Coordinates of C-alpha atoms in Angstrom, one line a residue:
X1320 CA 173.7 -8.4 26.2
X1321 CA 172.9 -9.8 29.6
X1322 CA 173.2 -13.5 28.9
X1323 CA 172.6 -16.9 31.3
X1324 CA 175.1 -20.2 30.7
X1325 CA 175.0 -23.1 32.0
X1326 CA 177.9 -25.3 31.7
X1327 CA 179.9 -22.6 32.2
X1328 CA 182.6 -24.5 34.2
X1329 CA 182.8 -27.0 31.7
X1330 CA 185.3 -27.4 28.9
X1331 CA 183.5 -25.5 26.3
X1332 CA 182.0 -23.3 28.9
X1333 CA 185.1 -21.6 30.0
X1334 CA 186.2 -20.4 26.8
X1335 CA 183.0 -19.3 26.1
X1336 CA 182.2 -17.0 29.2
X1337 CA 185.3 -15.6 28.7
X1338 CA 184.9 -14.4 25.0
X1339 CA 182.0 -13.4 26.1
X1340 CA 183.4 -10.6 28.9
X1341 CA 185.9 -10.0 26.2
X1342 CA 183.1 -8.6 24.1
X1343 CA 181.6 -6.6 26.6
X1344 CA 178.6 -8.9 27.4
X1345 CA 177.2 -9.5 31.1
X1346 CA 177.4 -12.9 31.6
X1347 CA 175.5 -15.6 34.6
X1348 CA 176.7 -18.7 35.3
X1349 CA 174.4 -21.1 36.6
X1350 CA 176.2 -23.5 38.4
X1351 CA 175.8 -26.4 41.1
X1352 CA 179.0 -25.3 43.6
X1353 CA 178.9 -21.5 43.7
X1354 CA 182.5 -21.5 45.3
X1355 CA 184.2 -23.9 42.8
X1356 CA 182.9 -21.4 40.1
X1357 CA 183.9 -18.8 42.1
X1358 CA 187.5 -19.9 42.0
X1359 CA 187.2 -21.1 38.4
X1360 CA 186.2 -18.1 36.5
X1361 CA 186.2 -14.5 36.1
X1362 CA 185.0 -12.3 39.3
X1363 CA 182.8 -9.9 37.4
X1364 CA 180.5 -13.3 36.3
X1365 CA 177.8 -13.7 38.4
X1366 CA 177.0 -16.9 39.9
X1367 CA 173.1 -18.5 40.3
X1368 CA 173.1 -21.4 42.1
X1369 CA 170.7 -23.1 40.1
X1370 CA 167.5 -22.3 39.2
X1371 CA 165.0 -23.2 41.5
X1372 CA 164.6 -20.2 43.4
X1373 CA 163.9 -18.5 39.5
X1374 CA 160.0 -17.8 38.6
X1375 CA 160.9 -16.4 35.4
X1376 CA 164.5 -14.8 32.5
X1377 CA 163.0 -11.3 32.6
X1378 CA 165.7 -9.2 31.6
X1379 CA 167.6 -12.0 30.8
X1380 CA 168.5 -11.3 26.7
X1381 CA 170.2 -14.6 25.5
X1382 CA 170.4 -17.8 27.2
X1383 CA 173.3 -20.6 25.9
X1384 CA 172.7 -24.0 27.9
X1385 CA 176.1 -26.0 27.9
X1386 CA 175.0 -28.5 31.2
X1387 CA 175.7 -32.1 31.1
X1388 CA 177.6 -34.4 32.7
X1389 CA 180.3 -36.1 30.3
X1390 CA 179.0 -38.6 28.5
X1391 CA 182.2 -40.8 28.0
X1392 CA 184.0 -41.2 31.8
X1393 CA 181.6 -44.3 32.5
X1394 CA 180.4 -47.3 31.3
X1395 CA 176.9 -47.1 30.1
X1396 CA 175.1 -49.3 32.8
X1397 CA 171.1 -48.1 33.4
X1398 CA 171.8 -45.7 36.0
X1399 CA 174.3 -43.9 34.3
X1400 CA 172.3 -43.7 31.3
X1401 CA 170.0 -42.5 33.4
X1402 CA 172.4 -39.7 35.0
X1403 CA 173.5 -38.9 31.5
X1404 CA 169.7 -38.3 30.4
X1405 CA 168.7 -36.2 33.3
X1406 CA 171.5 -33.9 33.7
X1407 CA 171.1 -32.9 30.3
X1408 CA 166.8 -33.6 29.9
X1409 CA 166.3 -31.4 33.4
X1410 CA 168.0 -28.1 33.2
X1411 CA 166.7 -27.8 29.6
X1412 CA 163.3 -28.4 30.7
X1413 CA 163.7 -25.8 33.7
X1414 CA 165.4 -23.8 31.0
X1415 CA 162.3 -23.9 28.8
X1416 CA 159.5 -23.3 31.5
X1417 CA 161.4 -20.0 32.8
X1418 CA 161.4 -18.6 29.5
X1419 CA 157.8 -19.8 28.2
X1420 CA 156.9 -18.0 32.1
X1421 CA 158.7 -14.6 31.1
X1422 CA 156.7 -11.2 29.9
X1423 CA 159.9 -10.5 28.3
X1424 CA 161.9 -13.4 26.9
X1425 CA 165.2 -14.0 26.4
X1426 CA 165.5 -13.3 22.2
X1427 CA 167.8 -16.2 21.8
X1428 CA 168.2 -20.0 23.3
X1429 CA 171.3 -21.6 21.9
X1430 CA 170.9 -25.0 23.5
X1431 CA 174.0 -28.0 23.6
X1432 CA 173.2 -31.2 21.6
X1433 CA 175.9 -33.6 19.8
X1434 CA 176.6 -35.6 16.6
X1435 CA 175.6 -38.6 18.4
X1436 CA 172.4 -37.7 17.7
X1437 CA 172.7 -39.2 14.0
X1438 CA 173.7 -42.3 16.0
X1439 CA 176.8 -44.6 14.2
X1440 CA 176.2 -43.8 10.3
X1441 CA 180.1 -45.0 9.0
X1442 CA 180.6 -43.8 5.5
X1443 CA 177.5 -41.4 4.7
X1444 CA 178.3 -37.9 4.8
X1445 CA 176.1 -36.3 7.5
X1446 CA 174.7 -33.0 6.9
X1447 CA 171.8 -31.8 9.6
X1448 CA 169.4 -33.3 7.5
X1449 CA 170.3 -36.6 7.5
X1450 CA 167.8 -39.5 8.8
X1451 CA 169.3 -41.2 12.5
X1452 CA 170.5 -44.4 13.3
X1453 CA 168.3 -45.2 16.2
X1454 CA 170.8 -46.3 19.5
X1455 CA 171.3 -44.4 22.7
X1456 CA 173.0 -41.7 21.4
X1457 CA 170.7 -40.4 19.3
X1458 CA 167.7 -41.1 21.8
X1459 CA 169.8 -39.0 24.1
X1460 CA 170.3 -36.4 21.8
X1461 CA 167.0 -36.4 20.4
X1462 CA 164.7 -35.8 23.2
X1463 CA 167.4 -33.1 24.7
X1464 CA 166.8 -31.3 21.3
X1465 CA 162.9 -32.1 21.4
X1466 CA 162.4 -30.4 24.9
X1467 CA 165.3 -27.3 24.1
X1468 CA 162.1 -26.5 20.7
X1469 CA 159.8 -26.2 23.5
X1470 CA 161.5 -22.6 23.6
X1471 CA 160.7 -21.4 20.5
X1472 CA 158.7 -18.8 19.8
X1473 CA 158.2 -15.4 18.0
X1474 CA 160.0 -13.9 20.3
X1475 CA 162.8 -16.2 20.8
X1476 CA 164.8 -18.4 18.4
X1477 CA 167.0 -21.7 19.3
X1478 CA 169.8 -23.1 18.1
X1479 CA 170.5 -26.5 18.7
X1480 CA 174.7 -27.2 18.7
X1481 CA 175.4 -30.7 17.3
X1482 CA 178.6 -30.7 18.6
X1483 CA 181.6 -33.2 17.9
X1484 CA 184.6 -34.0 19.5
X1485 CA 186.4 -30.6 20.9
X1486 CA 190.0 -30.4 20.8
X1487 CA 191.5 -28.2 23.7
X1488 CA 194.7 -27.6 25.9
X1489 CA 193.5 -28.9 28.8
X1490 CA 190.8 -31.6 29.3
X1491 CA 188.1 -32.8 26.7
X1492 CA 188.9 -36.1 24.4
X1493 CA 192.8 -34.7 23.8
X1494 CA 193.3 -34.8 28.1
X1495 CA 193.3 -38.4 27.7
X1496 CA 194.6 -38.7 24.8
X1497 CA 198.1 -36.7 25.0
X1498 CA 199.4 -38.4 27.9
X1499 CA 199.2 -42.0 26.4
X1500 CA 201.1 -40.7 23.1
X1501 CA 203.5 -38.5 25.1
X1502 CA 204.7 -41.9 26.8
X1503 CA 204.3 -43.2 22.9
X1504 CA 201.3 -45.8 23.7
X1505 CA 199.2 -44.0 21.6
X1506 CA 197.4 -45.0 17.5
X1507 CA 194.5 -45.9 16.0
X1508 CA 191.1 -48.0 17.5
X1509 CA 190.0 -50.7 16.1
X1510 CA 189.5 -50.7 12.5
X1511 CA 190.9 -46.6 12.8
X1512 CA 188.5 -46.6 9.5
X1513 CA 186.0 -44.6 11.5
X1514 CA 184.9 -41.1 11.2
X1515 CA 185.8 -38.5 13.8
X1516 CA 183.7 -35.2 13.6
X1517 CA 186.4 -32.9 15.1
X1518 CA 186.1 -28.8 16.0
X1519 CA 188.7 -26.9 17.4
X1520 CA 187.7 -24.9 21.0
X1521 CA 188.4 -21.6 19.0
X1522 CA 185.9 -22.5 16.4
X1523 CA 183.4 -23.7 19.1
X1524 CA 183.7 -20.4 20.9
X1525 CA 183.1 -18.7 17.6
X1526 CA 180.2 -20.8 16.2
X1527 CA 178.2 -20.2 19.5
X1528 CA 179.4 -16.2 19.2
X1529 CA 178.1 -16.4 15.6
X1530 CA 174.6 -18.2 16.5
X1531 CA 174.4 -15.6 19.0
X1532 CA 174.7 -12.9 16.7
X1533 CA 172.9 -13.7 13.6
X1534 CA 168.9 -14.6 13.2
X1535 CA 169.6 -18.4 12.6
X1536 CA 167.5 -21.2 13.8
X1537 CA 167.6 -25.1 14.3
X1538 CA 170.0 -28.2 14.5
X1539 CA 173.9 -26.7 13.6
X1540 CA 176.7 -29.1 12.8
X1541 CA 179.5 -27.6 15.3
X1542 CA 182.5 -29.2 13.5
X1543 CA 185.6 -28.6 11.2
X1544 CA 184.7 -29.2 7.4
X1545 CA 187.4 -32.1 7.1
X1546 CA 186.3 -34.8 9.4
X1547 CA 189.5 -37.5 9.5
X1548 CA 189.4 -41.4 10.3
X1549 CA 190.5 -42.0 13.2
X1550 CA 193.9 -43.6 11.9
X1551 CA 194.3 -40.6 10.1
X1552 CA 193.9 -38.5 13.6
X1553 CA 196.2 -41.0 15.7
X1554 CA 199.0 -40.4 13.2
X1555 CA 198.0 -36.4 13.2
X1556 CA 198.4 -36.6 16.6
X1557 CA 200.9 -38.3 17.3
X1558 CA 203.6 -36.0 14.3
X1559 CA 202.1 -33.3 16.6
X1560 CA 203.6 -35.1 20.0
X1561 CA 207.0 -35.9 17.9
X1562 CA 205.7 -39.8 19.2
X1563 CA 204.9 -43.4 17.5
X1564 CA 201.3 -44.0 16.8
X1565 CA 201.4 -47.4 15.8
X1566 CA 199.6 -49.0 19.6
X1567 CA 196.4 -50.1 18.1
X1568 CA 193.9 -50.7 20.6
X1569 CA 192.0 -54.1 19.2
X1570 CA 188.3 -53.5 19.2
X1571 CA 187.7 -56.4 21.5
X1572 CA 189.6 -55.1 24.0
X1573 CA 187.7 -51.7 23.8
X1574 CA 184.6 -53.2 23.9
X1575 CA 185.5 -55.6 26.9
X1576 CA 186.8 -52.7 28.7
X1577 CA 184.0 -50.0 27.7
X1578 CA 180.8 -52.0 27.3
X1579 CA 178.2 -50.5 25.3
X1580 CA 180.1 -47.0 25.4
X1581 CA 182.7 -48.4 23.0
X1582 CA 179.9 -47.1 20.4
X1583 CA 181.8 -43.6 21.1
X1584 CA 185.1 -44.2 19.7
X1585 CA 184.6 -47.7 17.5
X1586 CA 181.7 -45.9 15.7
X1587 CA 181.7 -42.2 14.2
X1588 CA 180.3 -39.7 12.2
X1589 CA 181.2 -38.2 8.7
X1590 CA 179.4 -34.8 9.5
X1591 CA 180.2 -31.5 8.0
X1592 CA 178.8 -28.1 9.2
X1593 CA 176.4 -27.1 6.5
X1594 CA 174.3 -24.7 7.7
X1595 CA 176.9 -22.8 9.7
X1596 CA 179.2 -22.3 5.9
X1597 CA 175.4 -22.1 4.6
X1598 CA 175.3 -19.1 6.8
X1599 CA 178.4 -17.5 6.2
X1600 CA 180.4 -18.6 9.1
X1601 CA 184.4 -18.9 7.9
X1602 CA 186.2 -22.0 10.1
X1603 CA 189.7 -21.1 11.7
X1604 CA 191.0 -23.8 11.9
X1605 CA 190.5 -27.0 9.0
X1606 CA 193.8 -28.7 8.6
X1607 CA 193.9 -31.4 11.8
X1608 CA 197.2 -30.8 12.1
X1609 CA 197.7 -27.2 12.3
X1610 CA 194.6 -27.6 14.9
X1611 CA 196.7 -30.4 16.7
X1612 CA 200.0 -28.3 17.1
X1613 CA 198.3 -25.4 18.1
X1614 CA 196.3 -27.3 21.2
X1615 CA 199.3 -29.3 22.5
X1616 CA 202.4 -26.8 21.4

């Protein structure tokens, strides 16, 4: 297939464009700083620098939009809430208008969203059909996920990837993370009572394959089956390091030091991935700590 990404320099992205080389696809990047991609990923990717110059995706087969900038390296004041929205609200919107403008559309749109979108729920279990808590998370979420629709058609589907916290090698929640426990500073936040909606980048990378292979539609849940509280994943993580986890970061302090943003890791979701098991996708990677020795062995 001959398919766009955007994001493709991100954490996720990466990974993904190259499985997807692996598999013999023809892969775009679309991408802000041609010659940071340029040194970043594979040479036979080609690089768009942006989209403006597009009128239309013909001949484009499959787009997957991964663009946004990262939602927890700054405190939430307006403007960055505003930087947060647009980075994500824009390109899907540009997105959407070049393939509602094509003779011959793209057949799929696999488009990024989050499990923030349900907002801070604590103990429910969240499948995809469960009702939001209405914060900024969610309104985030929501209206990314209301304008990536916009694409869908007879002639092309969209996937929406409620995605949770990604654990990789390098970068992603675990690049802050490691360090902190490696120098043994690490444990739980707050309470550590609160859900964490966990995938591992291998799963990720297969999810997105699998949505991109099958006729499936709609909102996925792009996490592991066994969501953990977060005590559960500072001691996970820290048998993984060979450190203590026993620095518990009061939720005062993280609130005084992260402002509203503290929602991210003092709140949580209890969401499993029903619709991708529904649709017969089989997880790698389930037991945290299997998934933790294998990202930071």
């Amino acid at each position: 297939m001959n398919i766009v990404v955007t994001g493709g320099t991100g954490l996720i992205g990466r990974a993904l464009v190259s499985r997807l080389l692996e598999t013999g696809h023809q892969v775009t990047v679309v991408t802000r700083d041609v010659e940071r991609a340029r040194k970043a990923l594979d040479p036979r990717i080609t690089l768009w620098r942006g989209l403006n110059d597009r009128t239309d995706l013909n001949g484009v087969e499959a787009v997957i939009n991964l663009a946004g900038e990262p939602i927890a390296d700054k405190r939430w004041t307006d403007a960055q809430k505003q930087r947060l929205c647009d980075s994500r609200w824009q390109i899907t919107q540009r997105l959407v208008d070049l393939i509602k403008a094509s003779d011959t559309p793209p057949s799929v749109f696999i488009s990024g969203s989050a499990v923030g979108y349900y907002g801070d729920l604590g103990e429910v279990v969240v499948t995809e059909e469960e009702p939001p808590h209405n914060e900024f998370t969610h309104k985030l979420c929501s209206r990314w996920e209301q304008i990536a629709a916009g694409a869908s058609s007879p002639a092309t589907r969209v996937c929406l990837l409620r995605t949770g916290a990604v654990l990789a090698p390098n970068g992603g929640m675990l690049g802050k993370l490691v360090p902190l426990f490696r120098m043994g500073l690490g444990g739980p936040i707050g309470s550590g009572r609160q859900y964490l909606a966990w995938i591992h980048l291998d799963d990720m990378v297969n999810g997105i394959l699998w949505l991109l292979n099958n006729d499936l539609r709609g909102p996925f849940n792009m996490v592991s089956p066994y969501p953990v509280r977060n005590e559960q994943f500072a001691h996970a993580l820290g048998h993984a390091l060979h450190r203590p986890a026993f620095m518990r970061a009061p939720s005062t302090a993280v609130r005084l030091m992260m402002g509203e943003s503290s929602v991210l890791v003092l709140g949580g979701q209890r969401a499993l991935p029903k619709r991708l098991e529904a649709a017969g996708f089989g997880f790698r990677w389930f037991e945290l700590e299997e998934a933790l020795r294998d990202v930071v062995r």
